[in-house]
């Protein structure tokens, strides 16, 4: 027996299938989709069995060493899916398979996460119980009515128990104990509104892609749950994707209340062990509904009946920091075709690409135009900070301050958003203008108050804070920029009696802390929730009647063609947190560009207006959805060599790709990162006739080059 094995080394050089022979004693364990141990050069590595055959033309093949998995880790569908992703993203096949599996499965031997077991005891029915007395009889009586958990056997004699086990009277049984537990209640089912019902009934049971455009608070989640319930009735499973963890606790909670322990939740806040447990519950069919962030799209479910992507505009669905640079939305469509099931993408502010597809009829458009509570969307007031800055010293305009104090007086709650995109608190010298930069990257260091250090958010470099400017030796260092900590301090000074909860990357990084904060705020243990983008999404607090945006502009100023779209979407999303119950809500947005269309349309809650305006700009500037974009990153340690090779690549693209616009090479936004220099080339193209073929040749050309690394990102979420 010969197996074709894809070796677990993500190197373009060896991304192919190698043949190995299988010793007789291992042959019965071999299945396609399991991993085996193999000799590779002088090392022992792991690899996936991709095919099984009787013989090979390759001479001198080696034996595999051992079997890693007893169960298949990549089923037939996932094996095909990996190939498709490889074709679409041009990354290595092995990286496409690795991205599908939980880390615990990828870990090298020795650090594998263990399964946890509980020990149970039960009576052996085939053994006579005569002649038992005293302590032994006591134990036997305890186990008479079925298996008993070890921890429930209290005050018993351990030696008697051991004797009973030795005699074969009591049987010991290990059962797997999953780290997470879900309570099994099914109460929370709402009676759908007419709009919700018609959305549900428009979704068929074959493959189509639907775009559910529903304003904030229109009851999209209820529609998802109803669709999933229908699938369950037919014995089918579902996947629900949500953007990162920020959305997950409340969402999981709602699904759990409706579907009990039929759900498995996968998100970054789980430990590797918990993820591994959830993964195996899914494989075994013990959970039919999988909820999770991007990578949950690879959940090893079979018989999928529905794939839901909530907040589909979120850029978190695109993996952009490592290969394969895939989009979970594309993967959803591939899986939807395979299972012949619908894919439903929902949002209050759909991405331009998706909405354009819906208008063309490629996606089917469903809409929920009204809020469930029957109230309109909250009133939005825009404050022109150009005037306010003369009146108030801090970050808060007078109208916003007045509104906050009014709400607190009425015992209502407030959410404040500090728009931190592309923003950080860095330190400069007031005297000579010196700023602290990372020695490895072209990036200003960020000031962290709690640890009183300066840190690089890219490479992790850290240093203590100086009192004296290293350049001019003056004691004139100034903490510029706004961090949430600084705003929190200001807020505490302004409202000494208010209970303020700060939520940002720093305060939510500890496991479970985010969930605790949300619960505490929901229980009104705090009056004001102050946070970064993390507070804008999906949260549903009924007592919140004011949302304030401290600085609407920061995300507008980012040099990215999506900056208006992202700003419009952020403002609409955060505004949607206000007035979600019987009380109506209001929104106050502070801005230095009050007439910018992204801000004006968000004031009017006018998605269509924004869409039309933004589309004319995209058409003019030849950006998506009118053109596709591919970003090629060329990087290396030698600055001159990187530029030289980048120019060669550009010339080769110019020669070979027609009907496209090729820009660059230009230095990346962060030119030097960890002492690696980076150039980028952008290809804008209308149809992808030969583009992957040409790029594949370029990758092939550089695959043995130690000094130059090529990364390709189709449809990048940002540059
Ligand atoms: P969205 O996801 O569109 O922002 P949600 O699904 O969170 O909206 O719904 C908003 C609020 O309305 C939630 O508190 C939800 O429980 C409630 N809700 C949704 N549908 C109904 C319904 N049919 N009847 C009563 N309440 C509903
Ligand atoms: Zn750095």
XYZ file of C-alpha atoms in Angstrom, residues 60-485:
426
model
C 13.126 4.021 -3.183
C 10.136 5.266 -1.240
C 10.210 5.200 2.555
C 7.748 3.783 5.049
C 5.489 6.027 7.076
C 6.416 5.962 10.761
C 3.044 6.078 12.464
C -0.574 7.165 12.494
C -1.542 10.479 14.136
C -5.345 10.483 13.994
C -7.809 7.713 14.570
C -10.640 9.857 13.196
C -10.570 11.655 9.845
C -9.671 15.323 10.352
C -10.302 16.472 6.782
C -13.320 14.954 5.118
C -13.887 14.797 1.398
C -15.604 18.159 1.241
C -12.857 19.938 3.191
C -10.179 18.321 1.023
C -11.861 19.727 -2.082
C -12.438 23.070 -0.387
C -8.725 23.392 0.405
C -7.870 22.972 -3.273
C -10.374 25.628 -4.247
C -9.009 28.087 -1.685
C -5.517 27.403 -2.910
C -6.581 28.188 -6.450
C -8.290 31.415 -5.370
C -5.610 32.760 -3.038
C -2.465 31.307 -4.614
C -1.082 30.212 -1.266
C 0.282 26.793 -0.382
C -2.150 23.880 -0.239
C -0.861 22.895 3.183
C -1.648 26.373 4.570
C -5.184 26.008 3.208
C -5.652 22.773 5.132
C -3.997 24.039 8.277
C -6.254 27.069 8.450
C -9.264 24.742 8.726
C -8.156 22.964 11.858
C -8.038 24.066 15.486
C -4.534 24.785 16.747
C -4.630 21.898 19.175
C -4.685 19.578 16.180
C -1.830 21.360 14.486
C 0.432 21.345 17.529
C 3.567 19.290 17.377
C 3.721 16.259 19.576
C 4.038 16.877 23.275
C 1.985 20.036 23.447
C -1.212 18.472 22.249
C -4.235 19.549 24.208
C -5.638 16.679 26.192
C -9.144 15.445 26.243
C -10.622 15.606 29.722
C -12.389 12.645 31.232
C -14.777 12.041 34.090
C -14.759 8.696 35.873
C -18.026 6.849 36.411
C -18.753 3.638 38.305
C -21.440 1.128 37.598
C -22.483 -2.337 38.690
C -21.470 -5.356 36.650
C -24.796 -7.070 36.019
C -23.187 -10.412 35.279
C -21.585 -10.883 38.665
C -23.362 -12.253 41.703
C -23.664 -9.883 44.641
C -23.990 -12.543 47.316
C -21.727 -12.437 50.350
C -21.192 -8.702 50.174
C -21.449 -6.770 53.384
C -20.373 -3.652 55.203
C -18.563 -0.957 53.250
C -18.607 -2.932 49.996
C -22.396 -3.380 50.172
C -22.776 0.342 50.819
C -20.926 1.173 47.587
C -22.855 -1.422 45.594
C -26.102 0.111 46.798
C -24.969 3.557 45.687
C -24.326 2.255 42.163
C -27.483 0.200 41.922
C -29.456 2.721 39.895
C -27.014 3.325 37.076
C -23.621 4.972 36.623
C -22.386 7.264 39.365
C -19.872 10.057 38.879
C -16.698 9.697 40.944
C -17.218 13.055 42.605
C -20.707 11.991 43.737
C -19.357 9.030 45.704
C -18.647 10.802 48.941
C -17.666 9.322 52.300
C -16.914 5.893 50.918
C -13.994 3.637 51.595
C -11.518 3.863 48.739
C -9.954 0.504 49.494
C -13.357 -1.191 49.394
C -14.030 0.461 46.048
C -10.720 -0.789 44.684
C -11.451 -4.300 45.925
C -14.837 -4.242 44.179
C -13.184 -3.089 40.954
C -10.562 -5.837 41.217
C -13.269 -8.441 41.774
C -15.055 -7.167 38.676
C -18.188 -6.275 40.615
C -17.898 -2.561 39.969
C -16.881 -1.360 36.516
C -14.941 1.804 35.982
C -15.844 3.891 32.961
C -14.188 7.029 31.573
C -16.388 9.465 29.752
C -15.190 12.511 27.933
C -15.853 15.743 29.728
C -16.163 18.819 27.519
C -14.746 21.988 28.962
C -17.728 24.126 28.077
C -21.242 23.357 29.067
C -24.465 24.697 27.718
C -27.669 24.658 29.627
C -30.430 23.021 27.719
C -33.368 25.375 27.747
C -35.554 26.332 24.872
C -37.781 29.170 25.861
C -36.960 32.193 23.900
C -38.903 32.148 20.706
C -40.604 35.303 19.521
C -43.610 35.661 17.328
C -42.249 37.081 14.107
C -43.447 40.335 12.620
C -44.854 40.393 9.111
C -41.561 41.707 7.686
C -39.565 39.041 9.470
C -41.911 36.342 8.272
C -41.718 37.401 4.660
C -37.917 37.490 4.845
C -37.923 33.957 6.253
C -40.301 32.625 3.638
C -38.323 34.184 0.778
C -35.339 32.007 1.580
C -35.509 28.758 -0.325
C -33.779 25.507 0.471
C -31.385 25.290 -2.454
C -28.213 27.230 -3.091
C -28.657 30.956 -3.489
C -26.995 33.900 -1.836
C -29.298 36.309 -0.022
C -28.471 39.751 1.275
C -30.638 40.678 4.253
C -30.563 44.449 4.517
C -32.186 45.314 7.834
C -31.789 48.522 9.833
C -30.291 48.236 13.324
C -32.805 46.707 15.707
C -34.994 45.330 12.915
C -34.792 41.778 14.237
C -32.281 40.172 11.875
C -31.082 37.757 14.538
C -34.613 36.459 15.008
C -34.793 35.810 11.252
C -31.521 33.860 11.376
C -32.798 31.727 14.248
C -36.044 30.937 12.491
C -34.173 29.866 9.337
C -31.930 27.650 11.428
C -34.870 26.129 13.257
C -36.368 25.145 9.906
C -33.087 23.421 9.028
C -33.016 21.538 12.319
C -36.469 20.183 11.601
C -35.096 18.661 8.391
C -32.143 17.228 10.301
C -29.694 19.698 8.791
C -26.936 21.700 10.421
C -26.055 25.404 10.195
C -23.120 27.769 10.464
C -23.478 31.304 11.823
C -20.572 33.675 11.359
C -20.216 36.768 13.484
C -17.379 39.328 13.443
C -14.778 38.927 16.164
C -15.522 38.146 19.790
C -17.077 41.555 20.478
C -20.369 40.312 19.102
C -20.245 36.795 20.338
C -21.333 36.772 23.991
C -24.772 38.326 23.484
C -25.342 36.426 20.272
C -24.296 33.068 21.720
C -26.514 33.790 24.672
C -29.544 34.326 22.446
C -28.853 31.213 20.409
C -28.325 29.220 23.544
C -31.617 30.354 24.983
C -33.329 29.111 21.872
C -31.340 26.041 20.880
C -29.781 24.879 24.149
C -26.833 22.543 23.843
C -27.318 22.048 20.139
C -24.849 24.873 19.560
C -21.075 24.930 19.499
C -19.414 28.306 19.823
C -15.953 28.870 18.432
C -14.220 32.169 19.001
C -10.871 33.611 19.874
C -11.669 33.974 23.562
C -11.807 30.195 23.991
C -8.731 28.367 25.155
C -7.164 25.970 22.675
C -8.551 23.124 24.745
C -12.075 24.491 24.606
C -11.800 24.989 20.844
C -10.618 21.440 20.438
C -13.545 20.116 22.481
C -16.026 22.135 20.433
C -14.437 20.917 17.230
C -14.899 17.296 18.268
C -18.505 17.851 19.362
C -19.103 19.129 15.826
C -17.330 16.195 14.161
C -19.438 13.787 16.181
C -22.662 15.513 15.242
C -23.361 16.448 18.867
C -23.825 20.099 17.945
C -25.722 21.027 14.820
C -25.351 24.798 15.003
C -21.902 26.314 14.915
C -21.456 29.974 15.851
C -18.125 31.623 15.493
C -15.816 34.154 13.939
C -14.095 33.824 10.562
C -12.530 30.387 10.922
C -15.839 28.810 11.981
C -16.665 28.713 8.276
C -14.500 25.562 8.218
C -16.597 23.784 10.837
C -16.500 20.062 9.973
C -20.284 19.729 9.772
C -21.876 17.531 7.220
C -25.318 18.005 5.789
C -25.254 21.801 6.080
C -28.638 23.409 5.429
C -27.923 27.080 6.095
C -24.959 29.431 6.296
C -25.529 32.815 7.935
C -23.055 35.693 7.883
C -24.058 38.436 10.269
C -22.669 41.976 9.858
C -21.411 40.917 6.459
C -19.716 44.300 5.875
C -17.185 43.565 8.602
C -13.591 43.349 7.400
C -12.922 40.645 9.967
C -14.201 38.067 7.470
C -11.092 38.580 5.409
C -7.901 37.000 6.705
C -5.287 39.564 5.813
C -2.351 38.975 8.094
C -1.229 35.550 6.943
C -1.727 32.995 4.215
C -4.102 31.895 2.912
C -5.589 35.382 2.520
C -9.107 34.065 2.147
C -12.512 35.629 2.559
C -14.945 33.658 4.711
C -17.745 34.989 2.501
C -16.209 33.339 -0.578
C -15.676 30.128 1.364
C -19.308 30.251 2.516
C -20.448 30.396 -1.090
C -18.247 27.440 -2.063
C -19.640 25.373 0.815
C -23.159 26.553 0.047
C -22.796 25.219 -3.502
C -21.385 21.910 -2.266
C -24.272 21.362 0.146
C -26.794 23.035 -2.142
C -27.904 25.283 0.698
C -28.646 29.001 1.013
C -26.104 31.545 2.246
C -27.702 34.502 4.034
C -25.596 37.604 4.605
C -27.080 40.283 6.821
C -26.215 43.871 7.668
C -27.675 47.290 8.359
C -24.930 48.727 6.164
C -24.010 46.107 3.553
C -20.616 46.350 1.904
C -20.760 48.160 -1.419
C -19.682 44.996 -3.199
C -22.530 42.940 -1.765
C -25.187 45.564 -2.304
C -24.062 46.070 -5.890
C -24.349 42.322 -6.431
C -27.816 42.340 -4.928
C -28.858 45.157 -7.262
C -27.559 43.183 -10.212
C -29.536 40.163 -9.071
C -26.484 38.013 -8.337
C -27.581 38.009 -4.692
C -31.243 38.065 -3.698
C -32.175 41.130 -1.702
C -34.331 40.838 1.428
C -35.112 43.822 3.576
C -36.297 44.748 7.035
C -36.863 48.491 6.783
C -38.291 49.086 10.276
C -37.259 48.676 13.857
C -39.026 46.072 15.946
C -40.011 48.550 18.647
C -42.081 50.488 16.121
C -40.039 53.598 16.761
C -38.000 55.347 14.139
C -34.245 55.251 14.175
C -32.727 57.616 16.740
C -32.352 61.331 16.007
C -28.795 62.216 15.124
C -27.269 65.597 15.866
C -23.949 66.587 14.331
C -21.762 68.936 16.361
C -19.294 71.034 14.396
C -16.163 70.776 16.483
C -14.497 73.632 14.617
C -16.754 75.973 16.601
C -16.872 73.941 19.784
C -13.124 73.743 20.165
C -13.129 77.479 20.943
C -15.644 77.025 23.744
C -14.477 73.849 25.452
C -11.009 72.680 26.276
C -11.377 68.912 26.429
C -12.810 66.344 24.069
C -16.445 67.059 24.831
C -18.668 69.668 23.260
C -21.168 71.496 25.430
C -24.249 69.843 23.821
C -22.791 66.374 24.372
C -21.965 67.137 28.001
C -25.469 68.469 28.568
C -27.018 65.378 27.027
C -24.884 63.027 29.118
C -25.821 64.704 32.368
C -29.493 64.733 31.433
C -29.454 60.970 30.779
C -27.637 60.187 33.979
C -30.151 62.275 35.901
C -32.978 60.272 34.309
C -31.225 57.049 35.271
C -30.680 56.073 31.644
C -27.438 54.798 30.136
C -24.930 56.259 27.695
C -22.485 54.726 25.205
C -19.509 56.833 24.101
C -17.409 55.844 21.119
C -13.806 56.863 20.744
C -12.981 56.191 17.136
C -9.495 54.800 17.353
C -8.931 53.523 13.836
C -5.528 54.584 12.667
C -5.082 56.534 15.808
C -2.849 56.140 18.790
C -1.490 58.017 21.696
C 2.112 58.820 20.987
C 4.536 61.131 22.709
C 6.202 64.130 21.080
C 8.568 66.812 22.302
C 6.915 70.242 22.423
C 10.294 71.859 22.007
C 11.902 70.086 19.021
C 9.093 67.881 17.686
C 10.885 64.621 18.421
C 8.645 61.536 18.473
C 9.506 58.145 19.854
C 9.709 55.594 17.076
C 10.181 51.870 17.066
C 13.786 50.936 16.264
C 12.559 48.035 14.075
C 9.536 49.558 12.374
C 8.590 52.932 10.905
C 5.933 53.467 13.511
C 5.458 55.799 16.472
C 5.428 54.045 19.811
C 2.161 54.008 21.715
C 1.999 55.206 25.296
C 0.495 52.767 27.812
C -0.440 54.473 31.000
C -1.091 51.423 33.165
C 2.405 50.057 32.700
C 3.957 53.471 31.989
C 5.731 52.151 28.916
C 6.002 52.941 25.234
C 5.224 50.029 22.963
C 5.237 49.134 19.284
C 1.898 47.605 18.342
C 3.464 45.815 15.397
C 6.577 44.021 16.652
C 5.997 44.180 20.405
C 9.080 46.310 21.150
C 8.742 48.123 24.481
C 10.690 50.721 26.419
C 10.254 52.813 29.547
C 8.936 56.352 29.336
C 11.503 59.143 29.336
C 11.090 62.419 31.167
C 13.623 64.294 29.107
C 13.599 64.496 25.328
C 16.515 62.401 24.029
C 17.011 64.885 21.183
C 17.018 68.356 22.717
C 17.332 67.343 26.381
C 14.412 69.551 27.375
C 11.794 68.399 29.859
C 9.026 69.065 27.360
C 7.513 65.754 26.335
C 3.864 65.908 25.526
C 1.371 63.098 25.408
C -0.489 63.760 22.198
C -3.397 61.891 20.755
C -6.332 60.494 22.615
C -6.374 57.139 24.258
C -9.448 55.793 25.958
C -7.636 56.066 29.298
